[in-house]
Amino acid sequence: MGEVAGLLRRAGLRPTTQRRIIVTDLIDRTGTPTALELHALLRDAGHRVGLSTVYRTLGALAEAGVVHTFPRRNEVAFRRCADGPHQHLICLSCGRIEDLAPPQLDAAAGSLAYPAGFTVQGRRTDVYGVCAAC
Protein backbone atom coordinates (compact mmCIF):
# COMPACT_ATOMS: atom_id res chain seq x y z
CA MET A 1 0.00 0.00 0.00
CA GLY A 2 2.98 2.35 -0.42
CA GLU A 3 1.54 3.86 -3.62
CA VAL A 4 -1.80 4.53 -1.93
CA ALA A 5 -0.20 6.22 1.07
CA GLY A 6 1.91 8.34 -1.28
CA LEU A 7 -1.13 9.48 -3.26
CA LEU A 8 -2.91 10.44 -0.06
CA ARG A 9 0.11 12.36 1.21
CA ARG A 10 0.37 14.22 -2.13
CA ALA A 11 -3.20 15.37 -1.49
CA GLY A 12 -2.27 16.51 2.02
CA LEU A 13 -4.20 13.69 3.68
CA ARG A 14 -3.14 11.28 6.38
CA PRO A 15 -3.31 7.71 5.06
CA THR A 16 -6.02 6.45 7.40
CA THR A 17 -7.55 3.01 6.92
CA GLN A 18 -10.77 4.45 5.44
CA ARG A 19 -8.90 6.67 3.00
CA ARG A 20 -6.67 3.79 1.94
CA ILE A 21 -9.76 1.70 1.22
CA ILE A 22 -11.26 4.51 -0.89
CA VAL A 23 -8.09 5.07 -2.94
CA THR A 24 -7.34 1.36 -3.36
CA ASP A 25 -10.84 0.71 -4.65
CA LEU A 26 -10.68 3.68 -7.02
CA ILE A 27 -7.31 2.56 -8.43
CA ASP A 28 -8.54 -1.01 -8.91
CA ARG A 29 -11.83 0.03 -10.49
CA THR A 30 -12.13 0.16 -14.28
CA GLY A 31 -15.15 2.47 -14.23
CA THR A 32 -15.53 6.09 -13.20
CA PRO A 33 -17.84 6.21 -10.18
CA THR A 34 -19.38 9.20 -8.46
CA ALA A 35 -18.71 9.60 -4.74
CA LEU A 36 -22.18 8.26 -3.96
CA GLU A 37 -21.66 5.22 -6.22
CA LEU A 38 -18.22 4.52 -4.74
CA HIS A 39 -19.65 4.75 -1.23
CA ALA A 40 -22.37 2.22 -2.13
CA LEU A 41 -19.81 -0.13 -3.72
CA LEU A 42 -17.59 0.05 -0.65
CA ARG A 43 -20.54 -0.53 1.67
CA ASP A 44 -21.69 -3.52 -0.43
CA ALA A 45 -18.15 -4.94 -0.16
CA GLY A 46 -18.44 -4.79 3.64
CA HIS A 47 -16.32 -1.68 4.27
CA ARG A 48 -17.45 0.79 6.90
CA VAL A 49 -16.57 4.09 5.28
CA GLY A 50 -18.66 7.21 5.83
CA LEU A 51 -20.15 9.03 2.86
CA SER A 52 -18.67 12.34 4.01
CA THR A 53 -15.23 10.69 4.19
CA VAL A 54 -15.62 9.50 0.60
CA TYR A 55 -16.63 12.99 -0.59
CA ARG A 56 -13.84 14.76 1.32
CA THR A 57 -11.18 12.26 0.26
CA LEU A 58 -12.13 12.35 -3.42
CA GLY A 59 -12.37 16.15 -3.35
CA ALA A 60 -8.89 16.50 -1.86
CA LEU A 61 -7.45 13.99 -4.33
CA ALA A 62 -9.03 15.88 -7.25
CA GLU A 63 -7.79 19.25 -5.99
CA ALA A 64 -4.27 17.83 -5.72
CA GLY A 65 -4.49 16.43 -9.26
CA VAL A 66 -4.21 12.84 -8.05
CA VAL A 67 -7.57 11.91 -9.62
CA HIS A 68 -9.45 13.49 -12.49
CA THR A 69 -13.08 14.55 -12.38
CA PHE A 70 -15.67 14.12 -15.11
CA PRO A 71 -19.18 15.58 -15.25
CA ARG A 72 -21.89 12.96 -15.34
CA ARG A 73 -25.64 13.56 -15.08
CA ASN A 74 -25.47 16.50 -12.64
CA GLU A 75 -22.80 14.76 -10.58
CA VAL A 76 -19.03 14.45 -10.62
CA ALA A 77 -17.36 11.12 -11.36
CA PHE A 78 -13.79 10.34 -10.29
CA ARG A 79 -11.00 8.37 -11.93
CA ARG A 80 -7.33 7.71 -11.23
CA CYS A 81 -5.66 8.34 -14.57
CA ALA A 82 -2.19 7.64 -15.87
CA ASP A 83 0.48 10.04 -14.67
CA GLY A 84 1.83 12.52 -17.17
CA PRO A 85 0.19 14.40 -20.00
CA HIS A 86 -2.65 12.56 -21.66
CA GLN A 87 -6.08 13.04 -23.14
CA HIS A 88 -9.37 11.32 -22.44
CA LEU A 89 -11.62 9.57 -24.93
CA ILE A 90 -15.12 9.65 -23.40
CA CYS A 91 -18.04 7.61 -24.73
CA LEU A 92 -21.27 9.61 -24.70
CA SER A 93 -23.31 6.41 -24.71
CA CYS A 94 -21.85 4.24 -21.93
CA GLY A 95 -19.56 6.74 -20.15
CA ARG A 96 -16.41 4.67 -20.68
CA ILE A 97 -13.19 6.70 -20.43
CA GLU A 98 -9.87 5.79 -22.01
CA ASP A 99 -6.55 7.54 -21.48
CA LEU A 100 -4.71 8.49 -24.64
CA ALA A 101 -1.37 10.25 -25.04
CA PRO A 102 -1.14 11.35 -28.67
CA PRO A 103 1.76 13.74 -29.23
CA GLN A 104 -0.18 15.53 -31.97
CA LEU A 105 -2.64 17.08 -29.52
CA ASP A 106 0.18 18.20 -27.21
CA ALA A 107 2.03 19.79 -30.13
CA ALA A 108 -1.14 21.50 -31.38
CA ALA A 109 -1.92 22.95 -27.94
CA GLY A 110 1.60 24.33 -27.64
CA SER A 111 1.61 25.83 -31.12
CA LEU A 112 -1.68 27.64 -30.40
CA ALA A 113 -0.61 28.98 -27.00
CA TYR A 114 2.91 30.25 -27.60
CA PRO A 115 2.25 32.83 -30.36
CA ALA A 116 -0.51 34.32 -28.23
CA GLY A 117 1.99 34.90 -25.41
CA PHE A 118 0.19 32.36 -23.27
CA THR A 119 2.29 30.34 -20.84
CA VAL A 120 0.91 26.82 -20.56
CA GLN A 121 0.70 25.60 -16.97
CA GLY A 122 -1.07 22.38 -17.80
CA ARG A 123 -3.65 21.05 -20.18
CA ARG A 124 -6.45 18.59 -20.34
CA THR A 125 -8.21 17.45 -23.46
CA ASP A 126 -11.44 15.47 -23.39
CA VAL A 127 -12.59 14.04 -26.71
CA TYR A 128 -16.23 12.93 -26.80
CA GLY A 129 -17.73 10.33 -29.10
CA VAL A 130 -19.15 6.81 -29.14
CA CYS A 131 -16.92 3.81 -28.39
CA ALA A 132 -16.71 0.73 -30.59
CA ALA A 133 -18.66 -1.37 -28.06
CA CYS A 134 -21.66 0.97 -28.27
mmCIF file of C-alpha atoms in Angstrom:
data_model
loop_
_atom_site.group_PDB
_atom_site.id
_atom_site.type_symbol
_atom_site.label_atom_id
_atom_site.label_comp_id
_atom_site.label_asym_id
_atom_site.label_seq_id
_atom_site.Cartn_x
_atom_site.Cartn_y
_atom_site.Cartn_z
ATOM 1 C CA MET A 1 0.000 0.000 0.000
ATOM 2 C CA GLY A 2 2.978 2.348 -0.423
ATOM 3 C CA GLU A 3 1.544 3.860 -3.621
ATOM 4 C CA VAL A 4 -1.797 4.527 -1.935
ATOM 5 C CA ALA A 5 -0.202 6.222 1.073
ATOM 6 C CA GLY A 6 1.911 8.341 -1.283
ATOM 7 C CA LEU A 7 -1.132 9.477 -3.257
ATOM 8 C CA LEU A 8 -2.911 10.445 -0.055
ATOM 9 C CA ARG A 9 0.113 12.359 1.209
ATOM 10 C CA ARG A 10 0.366 14.220 -2.133
ATOM 11 C CA ALA A 11 -3.196 15.366 -1.494
ATOM 12 C CA GLY A 12 -2.268 16.511 2.021
ATOM 13 C CA LEU A 13 -4.201 13.690 3.685
ATOM 14 C CA ARG A 14 -3.143 11.277 6.383
ATOM 15 C CA PRO A 15 -3.308 7.711 5.056
ATOM 16 C CA THR A 16 -6.016 6.448 7.404
ATOM 17 C CA THR A 17 -7.555 3.007 6.915
ATOM 18 C CA GLN A 18 -10.771 4.445 5.441
ATOM 19 C CA ARG A 19 -8.904 6.675 2.999
ATOM 20 C CA ARG A 20 -6.666 3.790 1.939
ATOM 21 C CA ILE A 21 -9.760 1.701 1.221
ATOM 22 C CA ILE A 22 -11.255 4.505 -0.892
ATOM 23 C CA VAL A 23 -8.088 5.066 -2.936
ATOM 24 C CA THR A 24 -7.339 1.364 -3.363
ATOM 25 C CA ASP A 25 -10.841 0.715 -4.648
ATOM 26 C CA LEU A 26 -10.682 3.685 -7.023
ATOM 27 C CA ILE A 27 -7.308 2.560 -8.427
ATOM 28 C CA ASP A 28 -8.536 -1.012 -8.909
ATOM 29 C CA ARG A 29 -11.834 0.029 -10.493
ATOM 30 C CA THR A 30 -12.131 0.162 -14.279
ATOM 31 C CA GLY A 31 -15.146 2.475 -14.231
ATOM 32 C CA THR A 32 -15.532 6.089 -13.201
ATOM 33 C CA PRO A 33 -17.845 6.214 -10.176
ATOM 34 C CA THR A 34 -19.375 9.199 -8.458
ATOM 35 C CA ALA A 35 -18.715 9.604 -4.741
ATOM 36 C CA LEU A 36 -22.181 8.255 -3.965
ATOM 37 C CA GLU A 37 -21.659 5.220 -6.223
ATOM 38 C CA LEU A 38 -18.219 4.523 -4.739
ATOM 39 C CA HIS A 39 -19.650 4.747 -1.228
ATOM 40 C CA ALA A 40 -22.368 2.215 -2.128
ATOM 41 C CA LEU A 41 -19.805 -0.135 -3.719
ATOM 42 C CA LEU A 42 -17.585 0.051 -0.646
ATOM 43 C CA ARG A 43 -20.539 -0.533 1.674
ATOM 44 C CA ASP A 44 -21.685 -3.519 -0.434
ATOM 45 C CA ALA A 45 -18.152 -4.944 -0.159
ATOM 46 C CA GLY A 46 -18.435 -4.787 3.642
ATOM 47 C CA HIS A 47 -16.316 -1.684 4.269
ATOM 48 C CA ARG A 48 -17.448 0.786 6.904
ATOM 49 C CA VAL A 49 -16.569 4.085 5.277
ATOM 50 C CA GLY A 50 -18.656 7.206 5.825
ATOM 51 C CA LEU A 51 -20.147 9.030 2.861
ATOM 52 C CA SER A 52 -18.665 12.342 4.009
ATOM 53 C CA THR A 53 -15.226 10.690 4.186
ATOM 54 C CA VAL A 54 -15.625 9.501 0.597
ATOM 55 C CA TYR A 55 -16.632 12.995 -0.586
ATOM 56 C CA ARG A 56 -13.843 14.762 1.322
ATOM 57 C CA THR A 57 -11.180 12.262 0.255
ATOM 58 C CA LEU A 58 -12.128 12.349 -3.423
ATOM 59 C CA GLY A 59 -12.375 16.147 -3.347
ATOM 60 C CA ALA A 60 -8.888 16.501 -1.858
ATOM 61 C CA LEU A 61 -7.453 13.987 -4.333
ATOM 62 C CA ALA A 62 -9.031 15.884 -7.247
ATOM 63 C CA GLU A 63 -7.795 19.247 -5.986
ATOM 64 C CA ALA A 64 -4.269 17.832 -5.724
ATOM 65 C CA GLY A 65 -4.493 16.430 -9.262
ATOM 66 C CA VAL A 66 -4.213 12.836 -8.053
ATOM 67 C CA VAL A 67 -7.568 11.911 -9.615
ATOM 68 C CA HIS A 68 -9.454 13.488 -12.491
ATOM 69 C CA THR A 69 -13.076 14.551 -12.378
ATOM 70 C CA PHE A 70 -15.665 14.117 -15.108
ATOM 71 C CA PRO A 71 -19.176 15.581 -15.252
ATOM 72 C CA ARG A 72 -21.893 12.958 -15.340
ATOM 73 C CA ARG A 73 -25.644 13.559 -15.083
ATOM 74 C CA ASN A 74 -25.468 16.498 -12.641
ATOM 75 C CA GLU A 75 -22.805 14.755 -10.576
ATOM 76 C CA VAL A 76 -19.033 14.455 -10.619
ATOM 77 C CA ALA A 77 -17.358 11.119 -11.362
ATOM 78 C CA PHE A 78 -13.790 10.341 -10.292
ATOM 79 C CA ARG A 79 -10.995 8.366 -11.934
ATOM 80 C CA ARG A 80 -7.335 7.707 -11.235
ATOM 81 C CA CYS A 81 -5.658 8.337 -14.567
ATOM 82 C CA ALA A 82 -2.195 7.643 -15.874
ATOM 83 C CA ASP A 83 0.482 10.042 -14.674
ATOM 84 C CA GLY A 84 1.834 12.516 -17.174
ATOM 85 C CA PRO A 85 0.191 14.404 -20.004
ATOM 86 C CA HIS A 86 -2.650 12.565 -21.664
ATOM 87 C CA GLN A 87 -6.077 13.037 -23.145
ATOM 88 C CA HIS A 88 -9.372 11.318 -22.445
ATOM 89 C CA LEU A 89 -11.624 9.571 -24.930
ATOM 90 C CA ILE A 90 -15.117 9.647 -23.399
ATOM 91 C CA CYS A 91 -18.035 7.609 -24.731
ATOM 92 C CA LEU A 92 -21.271 9.608 -24.697
ATOM 93 C CA SER A 93 -23.308 6.405 -24.710
ATOM 94 C CA CYS A 94 -21.850 4.242 -21.926
ATOM 95 C CA GLY A 95 -19.557 6.741 -20.153
ATOM 96 C CA ARG A 96 -16.415 4.674 -20.681
ATOM 97 C CA ILE A 97 -13.192 6.696 -20.430
ATOM 98 C CA GLU A 98 -9.874 5.786 -22.009
ATOM 99 C CA ASP A 99 -6.551 7.543 -21.476
ATOM 100 C CA LEU A 100 -4.706 8.491 -24.643
ATOM 101 C CA ALA A 101 -1.373 10.250 -25.043
ATOM 102 C CA PRO A 102 -1.145 11.352 -28.674
ATOM 103 C CA PRO A 103 1.759 13.742 -29.226
ATOM 104 C CA GLN A 104 -0.181 15.534 -31.974
ATOM 105 C CA LEU A 105 -2.635 17.083 -29.516
ATOM 106 C CA ASP A 106 0.179 18.204 -27.206
ATOM 107 C CA ALA A 107 2.026 19.792 -30.134
ATOM 108 C CA ALA A 108 -1.137 21.498 -31.376
ATOM 109 C CA ALA A 109 -1.921 22.946 -27.942
ATOM 110 C CA GLY A 110 1.602 24.330 -27.644
ATOM 111 C CA SER A 111 1.606 25.833 -31.122
ATOM 112 C CA LEU A 112 -1.680 27.639 -30.401
ATOM 113 C CA ALA A 113 -0.615 28.981 -27.003
ATOM 114 C CA TYR A 114 2.914 30.253 -27.596
ATOM 115 C CA PRO A 115 2.249 32.831 -30.362
ATOM 116 C CA ALA A 116 -0.512 34.322 -28.228
ATOM 117 C CA GLY A 117 1.991 34.900 -25.407
ATOM 118 C CA PHE A 118 0.187 32.360 -23.268
ATOM 119 C CA THR A 119 2.293 30.337 -20.839
ATOM 120 C CA VAL A 120 0.906 26.824 -20.561
ATOM 121 C CA GLN A 121 0.704 25.599 -16.969
ATOM 122 C CA GLY A 122 -1.066 22.377 -17.804
ATOM 123 C CA ARG A 123 -3.648 21.055 -20.179
ATOM 124 C CA ARG A 124 -6.447 18.592 -20.337
ATOM 125 C CA THR A 125 -8.207 17.448 -23.455
ATOM 126 C CA ASP A 126 -11.441 15.472 -23.391
ATOM 127 C CA VAL A 127 -12.590 14.036 -26.715
ATOM 128 C CA TYR A 128 -16.233 12.935 -26.796
ATOM 129 C CA GLY A 129 -17.730 10.329 -29.104
ATOM 130 C CA VAL A 130 -19.151 6.811 -29.136
ATOM 131 C CA CYS A 131 -16.917 3.814 -28.391
ATOM 132 C CA ALA A 132 -16.711 0.725 -30.589
ATOM 133 C CA ALA A 133 -18.657 -1.368 -28.057
ATOM 134 C CA CYS A 134 -21.661 0.974 -28.274
#
